[in-house]
């Protein structure tokens, strides 16, 4: 009985508290979205949306691969991370999706804000 109580106490002390668990999520372009739809969403994210898109400019860390899908993914994530605590979503007219796999590659680091 003492062993059972000691075990339960240990579990309670080391288990994460309710609401304390945080999952890392990134917002990326949906693979099934046509390039023209991605381009419109990318333009909005980098313009009126307020995403930080300087890293997808030529000669910057996330310019390559130079594809609409890769650039849209970076811009979507920038917007999502920047504004998610203000109620922003990863939707972009169905052009984007949430992933728990970090999309960073090489020197191109996708931001994650908890």
Tab-separated table of C-alpha atoms in Angstrom:
chain	number	residue	atom	x	y	z
A	1	UNK	CA	0.000	0.000	0.000
A	2	UNK	CA	2.828	2.405	0.886
A	3	UNK	CA	4.513	1.587	-2.418
A	4	UNK	CA	1.312	2.352	-4.329
A	5	UNK	CA	0.885	5.688	-2.556
A	6	UNK	CA	4.526	6.593	-3.149
A	7	UNK	CA	4.181	5.736	-6.845
A	8	UNK	CA	1.024	7.824	-7.201
A	9	UNK	CA	2.684	10.751	-5.441
A	10	UNK	CA	5.673	10.580	-7.794
A	11	UNK	CA	3.405	10.499	-10.831
A	12	UNK	CA	1.471	13.521	-9.574
A	13	UNK	CA	4.669	15.484	-8.968
A	14	UNK	CA	6.264	14.827	-12.355
A	15	UNK	CA	3.162	14.750	-14.575
A	16	UNK	CA	2.494	17.972	-16.511
A	17	UNK	CA	-0.223	20.127	-15.062
A	18	UNK	CA	-3.456	20.552	-17.007
A	19	UNK	CA	-2.978	23.180	-19.711
A	20	UNK	CA	0.807	23.141	-19.291
A	21	UNK	CA	1.395	20.765	-22.190
A	22	UNK	CA	2.543	22.599	-25.295
A	23	UNK	CA	2.785	21.056	-28.727
A	24	UNK	CA	4.981	22.635	-31.362
A	25	UNK	CA	3.028	23.480	-34.508
A	26	UNK	CA	3.983	25.098	-37.766
A	27	UNK	CA	1.753	26.350	-40.559
A	28	UNK	CA	2.713	25.207	-44.063
A	29	UNK	CA	1.249	25.202	-47.560
A	30	UNK	CA	-1.072	22.311	-48.304
A	31	UNK	CA	0.480	20.034	-50.944
A	32	UNK	CA	-2.839	19.803	-52.810
A	33	UNK	CA	-3.291	23.550	-53.259
A	34	UNK	CA	-2.704	24.841	-56.807
A	35	UNK	CA	0.150	27.332	-57.283
A	36	UNK	CA	-2.152	30.190	-58.325
A	37	UNK	CA	-4.104	29.889	-55.047
A	38	UNK	CA	-0.850	29.678	-53.074
A	39	UNK	CA	0.450	32.784	-54.834
A	40	UNK	CA	-2.630	34.810	-53.865
A	41	UNK	CA	-2.338	33.665	-50.241
A	42	UNK	CA	1.418	34.323	-50.244
A	43	UNK	CA	0.850	37.849	-51.579
A	44	UNK	CA	-1.689	38.524	-48.830
A	45	UNK	CA	0.490	37.060	-46.068
A	46	UNK	CA	3.535	39.105	-47.084
A	47	UNK	CA	1.442	42.224	-47.703
A	48	UNK	CA	-1.639	43.040	-45.682
A	49	UNK	CA	-1.155	39.995	-43.459
A	50	UNK	CA	2.048	41.355	-41.957
A	51	UNK	CA	4.184	38.208	-42.220
A	52	UNK	CA	7.947	38.675	-42.090
A	53	UNK	CA	8.931	37.608	-45.602
A	54	UNK	CA	12.443	39.020	-45.833
A	55	UNK	CA	14.031	35.544	-45.486
A	56	UNK	CA	12.388	34.329	-48.713
A	57	UNK	CA	13.901	37.151	-50.761
A	58	UNK	CA	16.758	36.409	-53.166
A	59	UNK	CA	20.128	35.772	-51.441
A	60	UNK	CA	18.429	35.163	-48.071
A	61	UNK	CA	18.379	31.987	-45.948
A	62	UNK	CA	14.986	30.698	-47.123
A	63	UNK	CA	14.985	31.739	-50.787
A	64	UNK	CA	15.852	28.209	-51.904
A	65	UNK	CA	14.060	26.174	-52.948
A	66	UNK	CA	12.694	28.955	-55.100
A	67	UNK	CA	9.152	27.615	-55.400
A	68	UNK	CA	5.781	29.148	-54.635
A	69	UNK	CA	5.004	26.273	-52.260
A	70	UNK	CA	8.218	26.696	-50.236
A	71	UNK	CA	7.873	30.481	-50.051
A	72	UNK	CA	4.181	30.225	-49.150
A	73	UNK	CA	4.980	27.765	-46.367
A	74	UNK	CA	7.517	30.133	-44.859
A	75	UNK	CA	5.191	33.136	-45.131
A	76	UNK	CA	2.180	31.246	-43.757
A	77	UNK	CA	4.204	30.101	-40.768
A	78	UNK	CA	5.593	33.574	-40.151
A	79	UNK	CA	2.068	35.004	-40.090
A	80	UNK	CA	0.699	32.182	-37.943
A	81	UNK	CA	3.464	32.365	-35.334
A	82	UNK	CA	3.305	36.157	-35.193
A	83	UNK	CA	-0.460	36.396	-34.720
A	84	UNK	CA	-1.690	33.058	-33.306
A	85	UNK	CA	-1.981	34.444	-29.786
A	86	UNK	CA	-4.257	37.154	-31.174
A	87	UNK	CA	-6.605	34.577	-32.706
A	88	UNK	CA	-4.961	34.056	-36.112
A	89	UNK	CA	-5.434	30.692	-37.787
A	90	UNK	CA	-3.536	28.606	-40.307
A	91	UNK	CA	-6.219	28.612	-42.969
A	92	UNK	CA	-5.419	30.931	-45.888
A	93	UNK	CA	-8.601	29.968	-47.761
A	94	UNK	CA	-7.794	26.246	-47.385
A	95	UNK	CA	-4.282	26.734	-48.802
A	96	UNK	CA	-2.476	25.887	-45.554
A	97	UNK	CA	-2.359	23.255	-42.863
A	98	UNK	CA	-0.845	22.661	-39.431
A	99	UNK	CA	2.042	20.239	-39.010
A	100	UNK	CA	3.885	19.041	-35.929
A	101	UNK	CA	6.978	18.269	-38.031
A	102	UNK	CA	9.453	21.134	-38.062
A	103	UNK	CA	9.757	22.214	-41.730
A	104	UNK	CA	13.133	23.929	-41.190
A	105	UNK	CA	15.863	22.827	-43.597
A	106	UNK	CA	19.536	23.705	-43.499
A	107	UNK	CA	20.008	27.405	-42.774
A	108	UNK	CA	16.283	28.111	-43.272
A	109	UNK	CA	14.789	28.034	-39.793
A	110	UNK	CA	11.025	28.238	-39.383
A	111	UNK	CA	10.051	30.217	-36.336
A	112	UNK	CA	8.088	28.603	-33.532
A	113	UNK	CA	6.674	30.747	-30.739
A	114	UNK	CA	5.112	29.042	-27.747
